[in-house]
């Protein structure tokens, strides 16, 4: 190696060593802001039939709760001690079966959920609410209408819809007054919902001096109704009222027409769905039915736009389940706590404009000033024709529907499936059909 080359290598080595020994001062990131304080993560549960004949209704309700959770997270609707709450949803299938419903209820209690928005059926909600009540966890249904739900003195039970002792008289008065029925036959599916509603209809009709010519019983699992329909046909009624769900109401009216029964058929909200047209086809045309609340057409525009964008068409009670979750959030804000022991008492004090109008509860947990709606099925769709409030009926006009206030802003762009928190313990089984 010649001398000039040796010199060049020595200089390069020295420079390299100097560079390695020099420490660079990290540059301060002037744009970095202090991280926002992390808030608690709280689990809200939904429970309802997600499989079986009325799964379309249970899924609709689940979507209503999921939308409320998405909106609450996006808008940071609840802060506790200045820290925003992040909500998760745990959803369980009660199969519309009371036994499964109590198993689901215990599972949700064990999972330490803050509140339950459910169940769909009265026959499921009533026994399940006993379990929630003992645990001090609020349960709020957007569809269970049996009066017994809120008549037991449990201070953690609520509903965002009316009761059967309001709905029964509403549809019965329509049968007596508008349909001018003289002879009515009544059937029910022996569930807490179906039998309870049929009892209220019968009581009101007899009070109006309408002759009840027969009372038949079936079950919520039956598929062949020819035996009871043959008995009904022999009574020659003007109107037949059925207390039950659309899963059985559709086949029942279809078989009735096949037997040549010409009477008008009337139903409660369990069968007041577009599904009746799908199940019974032309046989369902002209049926009348009631719902314990305002029709989906009267839900706030904000809710309808957000829901349909994310989930498609509203089936029935999704707006009422949405408002059930929103009532829980309002109570948490009032209590500045997600602890059920602290916010549950505040449920009686909430007052807000929801997707279904003004939401407030009385001392029993029932919704104040609940409306009833009468529908008629035309062209395969149930269409609202009258609103009943405080016993007074008035024609339904879409452009004059009670406007529910600002309820649901546009949800986050990417909807996520309901997250299931870790379930402590094994899951048992599931519960009955509607209200």
XYZ file of C-alpha atoms in Angstrom:
435
model
C 0.000 0.000 0.000
C 1.523 3.380 -0.984
C 1.808 6.250 1.472
C -0.891 8.594 -0.048
C -3.444 5.779 0.150
C -2.524 4.993 3.755
C -3.015 8.648 4.643
C -6.464 8.786 3.008
C -7.637 5.709 4.929
C -6.436 7.095 8.240
C -8.295 10.362 7.707
C -11.525 8.529 6.763
C -11.256 6.280 9.825
C -10.797 9.250 12.133
C -13.770 11.065 10.685
C -15.924 7.957 11.028
C -15.013 7.498 14.662
C -15.767 11.127 15.389
C -19.196 10.823 13.782
C -20.003 7.705 15.799
C -19.083 9.381 19.026
C -21.263 12.429 18.422
C -24.753 12.121 19.956
C -27.689 13.789 18.251
C -30.112 15.659 20.428
C -33.668 14.431 19.793
C -35.855 17.151 18.394
C -38.836 18.149 20.483
C -42.164 17.538 18.769
C -43.829 20.841 19.339
C -47.054 19.619 17.692
C -47.606 16.734 20.136
C -50.466 17.415 22.527
C -50.971 15.690 25.852
C -53.023 12.511 25.437
C -56.696 12.787 26.408
C -57.487 11.008 29.644
C -58.729 7.486 28.988
C -62.275 6.827 30.121
C -63.963 3.595 31.210
C -65.264 0.921 28.851
C -68.834 -0.086 29.677
C -70.811 -3.051 28.312
C -74.466 -2.615 27.364
C -76.355 -5.814 26.560
C -79.107 -6.656 24.123
C -81.153 -9.841 24.477
C -83.823 -11.123 22.111
C -84.686 -13.863 19.587
C -81.889 -13.959 17.011
C -82.840 -17.393 15.692
C -86.206 -18.986 15.004
C -89.473 -17.752 13.533
C -89.296 -14.169 14.828
C -85.548 -13.642 14.435
C -86.287 -10.851 11.927
C -87.810 -8.838 14.776
C -85.052 -9.684 17.256
C -82.364 -8.646 14.792
C -84.201 -5.383 14.119
C -84.163 -4.647 17.860
C -80.490 -5.603 18.135
C -79.662 -3.179 15.327
C -81.465 -0.398 17.173
C -79.261 -0.942 20.229
C -76.117 -1.266 18.108
C -76.854 2.066 16.440
C -77.302 3.758 19.823
C -73.942 2.396 20.982
C -72.254 3.579 17.767
C -73.742 7.054 18.132
C -72.818 7.298 21.808
C -69.202 6.402 21.029
C -68.936 8.666 17.990
C -70.429 11.672 19.750
C -68.931 10.901 23.183
C -72.407 11.285 24.636
C -71.421 10.090 28.097
C -68.523 11.394 30.161
C -67.852 10.352 33.734
C -65.598 12.603 35.831
C -64.670 14.374 32.608
C -63.573 11.179 30.847
C -65.497 9.875 27.803
C -67.092 6.449 28.168
C -66.562 3.858 25.448
C -69.494 1.464 25.090
C -69.443 -2.133 23.894
C -72.490 -4.225 23.086
C -72.978 -7.822 24.160
C -75.886 -9.497 22.371
C -77.478 -12.806 23.340
C -80.095 -15.004 21.639
C -82.987 -15.888 23.975
C -84.776 -17.854 21.219
C -88.090 -16.301 22.352
C -88.124 -18.993 25.038
C -88.659 -18.141 28.734
C -86.303 -20.878 29.960
C -83.540 -19.797 27.626
C -84.238 -16.181 28.574
C -83.487 -16.786 32.244
C -80.262 -18.566 31.309
C -79.279 -15.624 29.126
C -80.158 -13.235 31.938
C -77.845 -15.020 34.365
C -75.079 -15.015 31.765
C -75.404 -11.249 31.334
C -75.422 -10.721 35.102
C -72.258 -12.836 35.399
C -70.686 -10.750 32.627
C -71.354 -7.664 34.768
C -73.117 -5.717 32.034
C -74.258 -2.238 33.075
C -77.783 -2.567 31.622
C -79.865 -4.799 29.363
C -81.946 -3.444 26.482
C -84.404 -6.300 25.880
C -86.059 -8.731 25.733
C -88.582 -8.733 22.895
C -91.286 -11.009 24.333
C -93.197 -10.349 27.530
C -93.083 -14.049 28.383
C -89.292 -13.872 28.280
C -88.798 -10.404 29.725
C -90.895 -11.041 32.846
C -88.925 -14.020 34.251
C -85.588 -12.618 33.047
C -86.286 -9.318 34.810
C -86.490 -11.142 38.136
C -82.841 -12.117 37.715
C -81.767 -8.630 36.629
C -83.741 -7.135 39.510
C -81.919 -9.241 42.116
C -78.601 -8.135 40.611
C -79.679 -4.483 40.518
C -79.175 -4.259 36.744
C -81.680 -2.125 34.781
C -83.583 -3.865 31.982
C -85.537 -1.819 29.447
C -87.668 -3.383 26.719
C -88.739 -1.684 23.536
C -91.531 -4.168 22.812
C -92.721 -6.148 25.869
C -96.293 -4.982 26.449
C -97.774 -7.277 29.119
C -98.828 -5.076 32.087
C -97.391 -7.577 34.581
C -93.863 -6.567 33.549
C -94.037 -3.317 35.506
C -96.645 -4.287 38.083
C -94.354 -6.281 40.385
C -92.638 -3.377 42.106
C -89.182 -4.094 40.647
C -87.404 -0.738 40.473
C -85.039 -1.696 37.664
C -87.626 -2.570 34.979
C -88.659 -0.132 32.219
C -90.242 -0.093 28.766
C -90.320 2.484 25.981
C -93.648 1.253 24.531
C -97.196 1.162 25.874
C -98.988 -1.693 27.626
C -101.531 -4.268 26.518
C -104.172 -2.683 28.728
C -103.720 0.326 26.434
C -103.195 -1.595 23.182
C -106.036 -4.092 23.714
C -108.681 -1.385 24.172
C -107.279 0.505 21.164
C -107.646 -2.376 18.683
C -110.892 -3.554 20.307
C -112.402 -0.071 19.993
C -111.402 -0.018 16.331
C -113.070 -3.414 15.825
C -116.270 -2.235 17.516
C -116.349 1.335 16.198
C -114.759 1.366 12.751
C -115.359 -2.231 11.692
C -118.779 -2.213 13.404
C -118.382 -5.861 14.368
C -121.323 -7.605 16.023
C -119.830 -11.084 16.436
C -116.118 -11.588 17.233
C -114.148 -14.805 17.711
C -110.884 -14.662 19.662
C -107.860 -16.979 19.633
C -104.450 -16.765 21.308
C -101.146 -18.641 21.439
C -101.089 -19.212 25.250
C -98.028 -17.000 25.720
C -97.918 -14.186 28.272
C -98.159 -11.757 25.373
C -100.788 -13.436 23.209
C -103.130 -14.493 26.017
C -102.722 -11.202 27.882
C -103.555 -9.099 24.849
C -106.498 -11.327 23.872
C -107.880 -10.946 27.401
C -107.757 -7.154 27.128
C -109.484 -7.249 23.725
C -112.210 -9.551 25.023
C -112.811 -7.372 28.077
C -113.157 -4.210 25.975
C -115.411 -5.835 23.380
C -117.777 -7.143 26.059
C -117.836 -3.672 27.620
C -118.879 -2.319 24.222
C -121.684 -4.903 24.036
C -120.026 -6.784 21.171
C -120.765 -10.504 21.246
C -117.663 -12.698 21.720
C -118.832 -15.902 20.061
C -115.818 -18.092 20.798
C -112.409 -18.236 22.475
C -109.892 -20.716 21.083
C -106.357 -21.616 22.174
C -103.320 -22.771 20.220
C -99.557 -22.526 20.867
C -96.673 -20.447 19.577
C -95.149 -23.614 18.072
C -98.253 -24.796 16.150
C -98.324 -24.943 12.347
C -101.737 -26.512 11.695
C -104.679 -24.357 12.802
C -107.456 -26.168 10.939
C -109.055 -27.582 14.105
C -109.617 -24.251 15.862
C -110.461 -22.510 12.590
C -113.192 -25.049 11.871
C -114.751 -24.229 15.243
C -114.445 -20.516 14.525
C -116.052 -20.891 11.091
C -119.060 -22.548 12.682
C -119.605 -19.429 14.835
C -119.845 -17.215 11.725
C -117.990 -14.180 13.192
C -117.654 -10.775 11.530
C -114.113 -10.396 12.923
C -111.495 -12.824 14.242
C -108.877 -11.474 16.673
C -105.661 -13.452 17.188
C -103.200 -12.789 20.010
C -99.827 -14.079 18.812
C -96.809 -13.446 16.616
C -96.511 -13.153 12.836
C -94.766 -16.547 12.654
C -98.080 -18.199 13.593
C -100.465 -15.408 12.562
C -99.439 -15.667 8.898
C -100.162 -19.399 8.519
C -103.345 -19.013 10.598
C -104.927 -16.418 8.309
C -103.802 -18.290 5.198
C -105.453 -21.506 6.417
C -108.559 -19.550 7.423
C -109.028 -18.275 3.866
C -108.477 -21.779 2.526
C -111.355 -22.920 4.767
C -113.560 -20.175 3.353
C -113.652 -17.914 6.430
C -114.628 -14.453 5.170
C -114.278 -12.525 8.460
C -111.899 -9.599 8.870
C -108.815 -10.653 10.825
C -107.325 -8.435 13.522
C -104.025 -8.798 15.374
C -101.853 -7.146 17.976
C -98.352 -5.842 17.384
C -96.765 -9.312 17.403
C -98.331 -9.910 14.003
C -98.454 -6.296 12.849
C -95.553 -6.618 10.421
C -94.847 -6.825 6.701
C -93.878 -10.449 7.339
C -97.614 -11.259 7.382
C -97.790 -10.453 3.686
C -94.828 -12.720 2.998
C -96.223 -15.599 5.043
C -99.853 -15.410 3.950
C -99.712 -13.705 0.559
C -103.054 -12.414 -0.707
C -104.831 -13.944 2.304
C -103.315 -11.236 4.525
C -104.742 -8.344 2.519
C -107.133 -6.194 4.526
C -106.121 -7.406 7.987
C -106.030 -4.757 10.714
C -103.602 -4.674 13.610
C -102.207 -2.516 16.374
C -98.783 -1.510 17.614
C -97.894 -0.232 21.068
C -96.261 2.971 19.924
C -95.924 5.270 16.952
C -95.332 3.658 13.552
C -91.855 3.478 12.037
C -92.979 6.206 9.637
C -93.119 8.599 12.591
C -89.567 7.962 13.840
C -87.238 10.952 13.644
C -85.608 11.597 10.277
C -82.184 11.529 11.914
C -82.814 8.028 13.214
C -84.398 6.720 10.019
C -81.566 8.040 7.832
C -78.853 6.627 10.091
C -80.566 3.267 10.589
C -81.492 2.603 6.965
C -78.027 3.613 5.771
C -76.438 1.069 8.093
C -79.001 -1.745 8.353
C -81.701 -1.278 5.734
C -85.443 -1.161 6.358
C -86.817 -0.794 9.879
C -88.911 -3.875 10.664
C -90.836 -2.656 13.705
C -89.482 -1.727 17.136
C -85.847 -0.784 16.417
C -86.528 2.911 17.242
C -87.878 1.887 20.658
C -84.827 -0.232 21.452
C -82.619 2.635 20.298
C -84.411 4.937 22.719
C -84.089 2.314 25.452
C -80.300 2.435 25.135
C -80.379 6.238 24.961
C -82.385 6.314 28.206
C -79.606 4.323 29.878
C -77.005 6.802 28.601
C -79.076 9.727 29.870
C -79.319 8.132 33.329
C -75.571 7.579 33.422
C -74.988 11.250 32.600
C -77.334 12.317 35.374
C -75.609 10.047 37.891
C -72.079 10.737 36.601
C -71.606 7.002 36.923
C -71.875 3.732 34.990
C -72.499 1.831 38.209
C -76.047 0.383 38.006
C -76.571 1.026 41.716
C -76.036 4.738 41.069
C -77.604 5.343 37.651
C -80.605 2.968 37.825
C -82.591 5.329 40.116
C -81.958 8.140 37.604
C -83.877 6.205 34.941
C -87.062 7.546 36.538
C -85.806 11.111 36.007
C -84.699 10.980 32.366
C -86.479 13.254 29.923
C -85.204 13.605 26.379
C -86.330 13.831 22.779
C -85.596 10.460 21.217
C -86.203 8.687 17.939
C -89.790 7.994 19.063
C -90.597 11.358 20.629
C -90.300 12.511 24.218
C -89.078 9.710 26.469
C -90.028 9.752 30.159
C -91.048 7.045 32.643
C -93.616 6.948 35.408
C -93.061 5.515 38.885
C -93.675 1.963 37.628
C -91.174 2.202 34.772
C -93.852 2.527 32.066
C -93.487 5.136 29.359
C -95.538 8.242 29.949
C -98.189 9.207 27.360
C -97.608 6.167 25.148
C -99.389 6.221 21.799
C -101.018 3.275 20.009
C -101.233 2.900 16.238
C -103.816 1.047 14.134
C -102.623 -0.410 10.820
C -104.121 -2.052 7.758
C -102.235 -4.416 5.464
C -102.424 -3.296 1.839
C -100.207 -4.414 -1.022
C -98.292 -6.716 1.312
C -97.336 -3.878 3.694
C -98.822 -2.755 6.989
C -99.738 0.919 6.726
C -100.694 3.172 9.666
C -104.246 4.478 9.486
C -104.936 5.867 12.966
C -103.155 7.024 16.123
C -104.755 6.425 19.529
C -103.608 8.483 22.517
C -105.330 8.728 25.883
C -108.291 6.844 24.393
C -108.775 9.310 21.517
C -108.321 8.116 17.926
C -107.301 10.350 15.035
C -106.393 9.534 11.416
C -102.690 9.031 10.770
C -101.148 11.504 8.349
C -97.522 10.923 7.404
C -96.787 14.622 6.912
C -98.309 15.402 10.302
C -96.753 12.523 12.231
C -95.456 13.469 15.656
C -91.905 14.545 14.940
C -89.463 12.850 17.218
C -86.580 15.138 17.986
C -82.937 14.972 17.071
C -82.035 11.457 17.929
C -79.418 9.822 15.794
C -76.657 11.572 13.923
C -74.953 9.722 11.106
C -73.153 6.749 12.623
C -69.468 5.908 12.056
C -68.711 4.861 8.510
C -67.574 1.350 9.325
C -70.199 -0.518 11.319
C -68.818 -3.171 13.595
C -70.524 -6.333 14.733
C -71.701 -6.514 18.324
C -68.678 -7.337 20.463
C -69.068 -10.152 22.916
C -67.082 -9.629 26.073
C -65.569 -12.622 27.709
C -68.356 -14.702 29.058
C -67.623 -15.911 32.541
C -69.307 -19.338 33.017
C -71.036 -21.645 30.630
C -74.073 -20.495 28.757
C -77.356 -22.193 29.532
C -80.400 -22.222 27.269
C -83.146 -19.907 25.907
C -86.949 -18.302 26.082
C -90.693 -17.598 24.427
C -92.439 -15.488 21.763
C -93.028 -11.809 21.924
C -94.436 -9.355 24.446
